[in-house]
């Protein structure tokens, strides 16, 4: 199993377990993290924007140009921002730390 550490906007940390091949968005949603994922992983929105801990960002494959374009729409994007729908988990990402942004774009109007 792979452990993912989610850091909420208030600084609290929760750890979730994932299997190799799981998508970070699915793991986050199953853990109750406030990631909307409106486009269901089709990279057509930025509602699954997360901020990867600086110490972990180099463990990920670089974002595609399409992902970077979507991140331009994300509120509070940083240089380590990623779309959770584009991160497939594997053993090399065990212990990944993911910050949930304070601000989020709600595309469903809830």
mmCIF file of N, CA and C in Angstrom:
data_model
loop_
_atom_site.group_PDB
_atom_site.id
_atom_site.type_symbol
_atom_site.label_atom_id
_atom_site.label_comp_id
_atom_site.label_asym_id
_atom_site.label_seq_id
_atom_site.Cartn_x
_atom_site.Cartn_y
_atom_site.Cartn_z
ATOM 1 N N UNK A 1 0.836 -1.195 0.000
ATOM 2 C CA UNK A 1 0.000 0.000 0.000
ATOM 3 C C UNK A 1 0.879 1.257 0.000
ATOM 4 N N UNK A 2 0.292 2.320 -0.475
ATOM 5 C CA UNK A 2 0.947 3.624 -0.567
ATOM 6 C C UNK A 2 0.241 4.556 0.408
ATOM 7 N N UNK A 3 1.003 5.313 1.173
ATOM 8 C CA UNK A 3 0.431 6.295 2.089
ATOM 9 C C UNK A 3 0.522 7.674 1.443
ATOM 10 N N UNK A 4 -0.610 8.393 1.473
ATOM 11 C CA UNK A 4 -0.659 9.781 1.019
ATOM 12 C C UNK A 4 -1.079 10.619 2.215
ATOM 13 N N UNK A 5 -0.318 11.693 2.480
ATOM 14 C CA UNK A 5 -0.610 12.598 3.594
ATOM 15 C C UNK A 5 -1.274 13.845 3.044
ATOM 16 N N UNK A 6 -2.510 14.086 3.479
ATOM 17 C CA UNK A 6 -3.257 15.266 3.051
ATOM 18 C C UNK A 6 -3.183 16.320 4.146
ATOM 19 N N UNK A 7 -2.745 17.519 3.779
ATOM 20 C CA UNK A 7 -2.657 18.635 4.713
ATOM 21 C C UNK A 7 -3.788 19.605 4.372
ATOM 22 N N UNK A 8 -4.726 19.768 5.300
ATOM 23 C CA UNK A 8 -5.866 20.662 5.103
ATOM 24 C C UNK A 8 -5.425 22.118 5.236
ATOM 25 N N UNK A 9 -6.292 23.013 4.811
ATOM 26 C CA UNK A 9 -6.008 24.442 4.883
ATOM 27 C C UNK A 9 -5.721 24.893 6.319
ATOM 28 N N UNK A 10 -6.303 24.201 7.319
ATOM 29 C CA UNK A 10 -6.071 24.579 8.716
ATOM 30 C C UNK A 10 -4.796 23.957 9.293
ATOM 31 N N UNK A 11 -4.059 23.195 8.455
ATOM 32 C CA UNK A 11 -2.811 22.595 8.891
ATOM 33 C C UNK A 11 -2.935 21.179 9.422
ATOM 34 N N UNK A 12 -4.156 20.708 9.622
ATOM 35 C CA UNK A 12 -4.328 19.334 10.106
ATOM 36 C C UNK A 12 -3.923 18.349 9.014
ATOM 37 N N UNK A 13 -3.419 17.206 9.436
ATOM 38 C CA UNK A 13 -2.923 16.193 8.503
ATOM 39 C C UNK A 13 -3.703 14.896 8.690
ATOM 40 N N UNK A 14 -4.111 14.326 7.562
ATOM 41 C CA UNK A 14 -4.740 13.002 7.561
ATOM 42 C C UNK A 14 -4.015 12.142 6.550
ATOM 43 N N UNK A 15 -3.802 10.897 6.895
ATOM 44 C CA UNK A 15 -3.155 9.967 5.984
ATOM 45 C C UNK A 15 -4.186 9.016 5.400
ATOM 46 N N UNK A 16 -4.009 8.698 4.130
ATOM 47 C CA UNK A 16 -4.892 7.767 3.440
ATOM 48 C C UNK A 16 -4.040 6.707 2.765
ATOM 49 N N UNK A 17 -4.604 5.524 2.617
ATOM 50 C CA UNK A 17 -3.918 4.435 1.936
ATOM 51 C C UNK A 17 -4.424 4.324 0.514
ATOM 52 N N UNK A 18 -3.517 3.965 -0.377
ATOM 53 C CA UNK A 18 -3.858 3.802 -1.781
ATOM 54 C C UNK A 18 -3.126 2.586 -2.325
ATOM 55 N N UNK A 19 -3.623 2.085 -3.421
ATOM 56 C CA UNK A 19 -2.972 0.966 -4.098
ATOM 57 C C UNK A 19 -2.204 1.508 -5.299
ATOM 58 N N UNK A 20 -1.143 0.828 -5.704
ATOM 59 C CA UNK A 20 -0.443 1.248 -6.920
ATOM 60 C C UNK A 20 -1.425 1.304 -8.094
ATOM 61 N N UNK A 21 -1.339 2.376 -8.865
ATOM 62 C CA UNK A 21 -2.237 2.566 -9.991
ATOM 63 C C UNK A 21 -3.450 3.416 -9.681
ATOM 64 N N UNK A 22 -3.698 3.689 -8.391
ATOM 65 C CA UNK A 22 -4.814 4.568 -8.026
ATOM 66 C C UNK A 22 -4.508 5.994 -8.459
ATOM 67 N N UNK A 23 -5.532 6.710 -8.801
ATOM 68 C CA UNK A 23 -5.407 8.121 -9.163
ATOM 69 C C UNK A 23 -5.547 8.948 -7.888
ATOM 70 N N UNK A 24 -4.691 9.946 -7.721
ATOM 71 C CA UNK A 24 -4.706 10.774 -6.515
ATOM 72 C C UNK A 24 -6.078 11.386 -6.278
ATOM 73 N N UNK A 25 -6.757 11.828 -7.315
ATOM 74 C CA UNK A 25 -8.096 12.419 -7.143
ATOM 75 C C UNK A 25 -9.043 11.427 -6.481
ATOM 76 N N UNK A 26 -9.047 10.189 -6.929
ATOM 77 C CA UNK A 26 -9.949 9.184 -6.363
ATOM 78 C C UNK A 26 -9.623 8.907 -4.902
ATOM 79 N N UNK A 27 -8.340 8.838 -4.577
ATOM 80 C CA UNK A 27 -7.914 8.600 -3.200
ATOM 81 C C UNK A 27 -8.357 9.762 -2.317
ATOM 82 N N UNK A 28 -8.158 10.987 -2.798
ATOM 83 C CA UNK A 28 -8.546 12.179 -2.033
ATOM 84 C C UNK A 28 -10.052 12.216 -1.795
ATOM 85 N N UNK A 29 -10.829 11.964 -2.835
ATOM 86 C CA UNK A 29 -12.284 11.990 -2.682
ATOM 87 C C UNK A 29 -12.764 10.893 -1.744
ATOM 88 N N UNK A 30 -12.187 9.702 -1.838
ATOM 89 C CA UNK A 30 -12.560 8.604 -0.943
ATOM 90 C C UNK A 30 -12.234 8.938 0.507
ATOM 91 N N UNK A 31 -11.212 9.772 0.707
ATOM 92 C CA UNK A 31 -10.822 10.193 2.053
ATOM 93 C C UNK A 31 -11.645 11.384 2.544
ATOM 94 N N UNK A 32 -12.525 11.904 1.707
ATOM 95 C CA UNK A 32 -13.366 13.037 2.105
ATOM 96 C C UNK A 32 -12.710 14.391 1.917
ATOM 97 N N UNK A 33 -11.645 14.451 1.145
ATOM 98 C CA UNK A 33 -10.985 15.740 0.884
ATOM 99 C C UNK A 33 -11.876 16.574 -0.039
ATOM 100 N N UNK A 34 -11.889 17.893 0.134
ATOM 101 C CA UNK A 34 -12.782 18.756 -0.633
ATOM 102 C C UNK A 34 -12.266 19.060 -2.046
ATOM 103 N N UNK A 35 -12.120 18.028 -2.853
ATOM 104 C CA UNK A 35 -11.720 18.193 -4.246
ATOM 105 C C UNK A 35 -12.907 17.808 -5.114
ATOM 106 N N UNK A 36 -13.399 18.760 -5.870
ATOM 107 C CA UNK A 36 -14.616 18.536 -6.638
ATOM 108 C C UNK A 36 -14.413 17.573 -7.811
ATOM 109 N N UNK A 37 -13.409 17.808 -8.628
ATOM 110 C CA UNK A 37 -13.188 16.934 -9.780
ATOM 111 C C UNK A 37 -14.340 16.935 -10.754
ATOM 112 N N UNK A 38 -14.843 18.118 -11.087
ATOM 113 C CA UNK A 38 -16.031 18.268 -11.924
ATOM 114 C C UNK A 38 -15.949 17.509 -13.238
ATOM 115 N N UNK A 39 -14.802 17.545 -13.886
ATOM 116 C CA UNK A 39 -14.681 16.931 -15.216
ATOM 117 C C UNK A 39 -14.374 15.445 -15.137
ATOM 118 N N UNK A 40 -14.365 14.885 -13.923
ATOM 119 C CA UNK A 40 -14.127 13.468 -13.693
ATOM 120 C C UNK A 40 -12.803 12.986 -14.271
ATOM 121 N N UNK A 41 -11.790 13.846 -14.171
ATOM 122 C CA UNK A 41 -10.449 13.448 -14.586
ATOM 123 C C UNK A 41 -10.135 13.644 -16.046
ATOM 124 N N UNK A 42 -10.963 14.384 -16.750
ATOM 125 C CA UNK A 42 -10.735 14.604 -18.179
ATOM 126 C C UNK A 42 -9.856 15.817 -18.453
ATOM 127 N N UNK A 43 -9.340 16.438 -17.402
ATOM 128 C CA UNK A 43 -8.472 17.617 -17.492
ATOM 129 C C UNK A 43 -9.153 18.757 -18.260
ATOM 130 N N UNK A 44 -10.411 19.005 -17.899
ATOM 131 C CA UNK A 44 -11.176 20.078 -18.519
ATOM 132 C C UNK A 44 -11.571 21.145 -17.494
ATOM 133 N N UNK A 45 -11.024 21.055 -16.286
ATOM 134 C CA UNK A 45 -11.300 22.047 -15.250
ATOM 135 C C UNK A 45 -10.101 22.067 -14.308
ATOM 136 N N UNK A 46 -10.179 22.849 -13.276
ATOM 137 C CA UNK A 46 -9.081 22.874 -12.297
ATOM 138 C C UNK A 46 -9.599 22.622 -10.886
ATOM 139 N N UNK A 47 -10.728 21.918 -10.773
ATOM 140 C CA UNK A 47 -11.352 21.727 -9.463
ATOM 141 C C UNK A 47 -10.707 20.629 -8.630
ATOM 142 N N UNK A 48 -9.650 20.007 -9.136
ATOM 143 C CA UNK A 48 -8.911 19.026 -8.333
ATOM 144 C C UNK A 48 -7.486 19.516 -8.079
ATOM 145 N N UNK A 49 -7.320 20.832 -8.120
ATOM 146 C CA UNK A 49 -6.023 21.458 -7.884
ATOM 147 C C UNK A 49 -5.524 21.138 -6.478
ATOM 148 N N UNK A 50 -4.292 20.664 -6.399
ATOM 149 C CA UNK A 50 -3.618 20.419 -5.122
ATOM 150 C C UNK A 50 -2.222 21.015 -5.201
ATOM 151 N N UNK A 51 -1.605 21.175 -4.050
ATOM 152 C CA UNK A 51 -0.240 21.678 -3.988
ATOM 153 C C UNK A 51 0.618 20.575 -3.378
ATOM 154 N N UNK A 52 1.570 20.126 -4.153
ATOM 155 C CA UNK A 52 2.459 19.053 -3.714
ATOM 156 C C UNK A 52 3.566 19.659 -2.855
ATOM 157 N N UNK A 53 3.907 18.983 -1.760
ATOM 158 C CA UNK A 53 5.000 19.458 -0.905
ATOM 159 C C UNK A 53 6.263 19.600 -1.747
ATOM 160 N N UNK A 54 6.990 20.678 -1.513
ATOM 161 C CA UNK A 54 8.200 20.963 -2.296
ATOM 162 C C UNK A 54 9.179 19.793 -2.270
ATOM 163 N N UNK A 55 9.279 19.111 -1.147
ATOM 164 C CA UNK A 55 10.209 17.989 -1.033
ATOM 165 C C UNK A 55 9.786 16.793 -1.884
ATOM 166 N N UNK A 56 8.521 16.754 -2.302
ATOM 167 C CA UNK A 56 7.999 15.611 -3.051
ATOM 168 C C UNK A 56 7.805 15.868 -4.535
ATOM 169 N N UNK A 57 7.806 17.111 -4.943
ATOM 170 C CA UNK A 57 7.419 17.425 -6.316
ATOM 171 C C UNK A 57 8.320 16.764 -7.358
ATOM 172 N N UNK A 58 9.584 16.588 -7.057
ATOM 173 C CA UNK A 58 10.508 15.976 -8.025
ATOM 174 C C UNK A 58 10.260 14.473 -8.198
ATOM 175 N N UNK A 59 9.488 13.878 -7.300
ATOM 176 C CA UNK A 59 9.165 12.451 -7.425
ATOM 177 C C UNK A 59 8.069 12.210 -8.461
ATOM 178 N N UNK A 60 7.377 13.267 -8.859
ATOM 179 C CA UNK A 60 6.284 13.147 -9.827
ATOM 180 C C UNK A 60 6.802 13.328 -11.247
ATOM 181 N N UNK A 61 6.093 12.746 -12.195
ATOM 182 C CA UNK A 61 6.403 13.050 -13.582
ATOM 183 C C UNK A 61 6.002 14.502 -13.832
ATOM 184 N N UNK A 62 6.710 15.216 -14.674
ATOM 185 C CA UNK A 62 6.376 16.624 -14.914
ATOM 186 C C UNK A 62 4.978 16.773 -15.515
ATOM 187 N N UNK A 63 4.323 17.885 -15.232
ATOM 188 C CA UNK A 63 2.995 18.108 -15.825
ATOM 189 C C UNK A 63 3.102 18.319 -17.334
ATOM 190 N N UNK A 64 2.059 17.929 -18.024
ATOM 191 C CA UNK A 64 1.997 18.179 -19.463
ATOM 192 C C UNK A 64 1.648 19.642 -19.700
ATOM 193 N N UNK A 65 1.806 20.092 -20.920
ATOM 194 C CA UNK A 65 1.428 21.464 -21.257
ATOM 195 C C UNK A 65 -0.063 21.682 -21.029
ATOM 196 N N UNK A 66 -0.875 20.660 -21.315
ATOM 197 C CA UNK A 66 -2.327 20.771 -21.106
ATOM 198 C C UNK A 66 -2.651 20.939 -19.616
ATOM 199 N N UNK A 67 -1.953 20.193 -18.769
ATOM 200 C CA UNK A 67 -2.172 20.339 -17.332
ATOM 201 C C UNK A 67 -1.749 21.727 -16.871
ATOM 202 N N UNK A 68 -0.619 22.207 -17.351
ATOM 203 C CA UNK A 68 -0.181 23.552 -16.981
ATOM 204 C C UNK A 68 -1.194 24.612 -17.407
ATOM 205 N N UNK A 69 -1.809 24.430 -18.572
ATOM 206 C CA UNK A 69 -2.839 25.364 -19.026
ATOM 207 C C UNK A 69 -4.036 25.364 -18.075
ATOM 208 N N UNK A 70 -4.443 24.190 -17.602
ATOM 209 C CA UNK A 70 -5.560 24.102 -16.656
ATOM 210 C C UNK A 70 -5.182 24.709 -15.316
ATOM 211 N N UNK A 71 -3.928 24.538 -14.908
ATOM 212 C CA UNK A 71 -3.483 25.110 -13.639
ATOM 213 C C UNK A 71 -3.506 26.632 -13.661
ATOM 214 N N UNK A 72 -3.430 27.223 -14.862
ATOM 215 C CA UNK A 72 -3.547 28.675 -14.972
ATOM 216 C C UNK A 72 -4.904 29.161 -14.475
ATOM 217 N N UNK A 73 -5.912 28.280 -14.462
ATOM 218 C CA UNK A 73 -7.263 28.624 -14.009
ATOM 219 C C UNK A 73 -7.467 28.370 -12.519
ATOM 220 N N UNK A 74 -6.519 27.696 -11.892
ATOM 221 C CA UNK A 74 -6.665 27.322 -10.485
ATOM 222 C C UNK A 74 -6.423 28.514 -9.572
ATOM 223 N N UNK A 75 -7.284 28.656 -8.572
ATOM 224 C CA UNK A 75 -7.105 29.717 -7.581
ATOM 225 C C UNK A 75 -5.941 29.352 -6.664
ATOM 226 N N UNK A 76 -5.056 30.288 -6.419
ATOM 227 C CA UNK A 76 -3.949 30.072 -5.494
ATOM 228 C C UNK A 76 -2.884 29.120 -5.990
ATOM 229 N N UNK A 77 -2.740 28.974 -7.303
ATOM 230 C CA UNK A 77 -1.739 28.053 -7.853
ATOM 231 C C UNK A 77 -0.325 28.491 -7.464
ATOM 232 N N UNK A 78 0.528 27.507 -7.248
ATOM 233 C CA UNK A 78 1.926 27.743 -6.907
ATOM 234 C C UNK A 78 2.805 26.970 -7.885
ATOM 235 N N UNK A 79 4.118 27.077 -7.719
ATOM 236 C CA UNK A 79 5.013 26.358 -8.634
ATOM 237 C C UNK A 79 4.949 24.848 -8.430
ATOM 238 N N UNK A 80 4.402 24.381 -7.302
ATOM 239 C CA UNK A 80 4.267 22.937 -7.082
ATOM 240 C C UNK A 80 2.818 22.466 -7.207
ATOM 241 N N UNK A 81 1.967 23.288 -7.811
ATOM 242 C CA UNK A 81 0.574 22.908 -8.012
ATOM 243 C C UNK A 81 0.457 21.834 -9.077
ATOM 244 N N UNK A 82 -0.491 20.949 -8.876
ATOM 245 C CA UNK A 82 -0.794 19.899 -9.851
ATOM 246 C C UNK A 82 -2.290 19.632 -9.829
ATOM 247 N N UNK A 83 -2.764 18.936 -10.843
ATOM 248 C CA UNK A 83 -4.145 18.458 -10.868
ATOM 249 C C UNK A 83 -4.124 17.022 -10.351
ATOM 250 N N UNK A 84 -4.905 16.753 -9.317
ATOM 251 C CA UNK A 84 -4.911 15.426 -8.704
ATOM 252 C C UNK A 84 -5.359 14.350 -9.684
ATOM 253 N N UNK A 85 -6.142 14.721 -10.679
ATOM 254 C CA UNK A 85 -6.601 13.733 -11.658
ATOM 255 C C UNK A 85 -5.485 13.245 -12.565
ATOM 256 N N UNK A 86 -4.367 13.932 -12.574
ATOM 257 C CA UNK A 86 -3.262 13.576 -13.459
ATOM 258 C C UNK A 86 -2.138 12.837 -12.753
ATOM 259 N N UNK A 87 -2.308 12.549 -11.480
ATOM 260 C CA UNK A 87 -1.258 11.874 -10.723
ATOM 261 C C UNK A 87 -1.684 10.435 -10.433
ATOM 262 N N UNK A 88 -0.968 9.516 -11.057
ATOM 263 C CA UNK A 88 -1.185 8.089 -10.812
ATOM 264 C C UNK A 88 -0.156 7.656 -9.761
ATOM 265 N N UNK A 89 -0.627 7.017 -8.728
ATOM 266 C CA UNK A 89 0.238 6.653 -7.613
ATOM 267 C C UNK A 89 0.967 5.334 -7.870
ATOM 268 N N UNK A 90 2.207 5.299 -7.424
ATOM 269 C CA UNK A 90 2.999 4.073 -7.470
ATOM 270 C C UNK A 90 3.872 4.025 -6.219
ATOM 271 N N UNK A 91 4.581 2.929 -6.044
ATOM 272 C CA UNK A 91 5.379 2.732 -4.822
ATOM 273 C C UNK A 91 6.391 3.848 -4.593
ATOM 274 N N UNK A 92 6.892 4.455 -5.662
ATOM 275 C CA UNK A 92 7.874 5.533 -5.531
ATOM 276 C C UNK A 92 7.266 6.781 -4.888
ATOM 277 N N UNK A 93 5.930 6.860 -4.838
ATOM 278 C CA UNK A 93 5.264 8.028 -4.257
ATOM 279 C C UNK A 93 4.769 7.773 -2.834
ATOM 280 N N UNK A 94 5.165 6.650 -2.238
ATOM 281 C CA UNK A 94 4.760 6.364 -0.865
ATOM 282 C C UNK A 94 5.202 7.508 0.044
ATOM 283 N N UNK A 95 4.275 8.003 0.873
ATOM 284 C CA UNK A 95 4.572 9.107 1.780
ATOM 285 C C UNK A 95 4.370 10.478 1.165
ATOM 286 N N UNK A 96 3.803 10.543 -0.032
ATOM 287 C CA UNK A 96 3.554 11.818 -0.712
ATOM 288 C C UNK A 96 2.738 12.753 0.176
ATOM 289 N N UNK A 97 3.152 14.014 0.246
ATOM 290 C CA UNK A 97 2.407 15.015 1.018
ATOM 291 C C UNK A 97 1.736 15.978 0.064
ATOM 292 N N UNK A 98 0.414 16.115 0.230
ATOM 293 C CA UNK A 98 -0.432 16.904 -0.661
ATOM 294 C C UNK A 98 -1.181 17.940 0.165
ATOM 295 N N UNK A 99 -1.005 19.205 -0.175
ATOM 296 C CA UNK A 99 -1.713 20.288 0.509
ATOM 297 C C UNK A 99 -3.000 20.608 -0.249
ATOM 298 N N UNK A 100 -4.092 20.705 0.492
ATOM 299 C CA UNK A 100 -5.377 21.087 -0.089
ATOM 300 C C UNK A 100 -5.458 22.612 -0.019
ATOM 301 N N UNK A 101 -5.623 23.288 -1.173
ATOM 302 C CA UNK A 101 -5.643 24.758 -1.169
ATOM 303 C C UNK A 101 -6.814 25.331 -0.362
ATOM 304 N N UNK A 102 -6.600 26.512 0.174
ATOM 305 C CA UNK A 102 -7.672 27.220 0.887
ATOM 306 C C UNK A 102 -8.813 27.562 -0.045
ATOM 307 N N UNK A 103 -8.448 28.007 -1.238
ATOM 308 C CA UNK A 103 -9.447 28.440 -2.216
ATOM 309 C C UNK A 103 -9.623 27.356 -3.264
ATOM 310 N N UNK A 104 -10.856 27.234 -3.714
ATOM 311 C CA UNK A 104 -11.141 26.265 -4.776
ATOM 312 C C UNK A 104 -12.194 26.852 -5.703
ATOM 313 N N UNK A 105 -12.121 26.440 -6.938
ATOM 314 C CA UNK A 105 -13.130 26.851 -7.911
ATOM 315 C C UNK A 105 -14.226 25.809 -7.919
ATOM 316 N N UNK A 106 -15.461 26.230 -7.594
ATOM 317 C CA UNK A 106 -16.591 25.327 -7.548
ATOM 318 C C UNK A 106 -17.354 25.448 -8.866
ATOM 319 N N UNK A 107 -17.215 24.444 -9.715
ATOM 320 C CA UNK A 107 -17.838 24.482 -11.032
ATOM 321 C C UNK A 107 -19.275 24.005 -11.016
ATOM 322 N N UNK A 108 -19.682 23.303 -9.940
ATOM 323 C CA UNK A 108 -21.036 22.762 -9.870
ATOM 324 C C UNK A 108 -21.997 23.700 -9.138
ATOM 325 N N UNK A 109 -21.480 24.814 -8.653
ATOM 326 C CA UNK A 109 -22.330 25.817 -8.019
ATOM 327 C C UNK A 109 -22.899 25.421 -6.683
ATOM 328 N N UNK A 110 -22.258 24.495 -5.993
ATOM 329 C CA UNK A 110 -22.743 24.101 -4.661
ATOM 330 C C UNK A 110 -22.217 25.008 -3.609
#
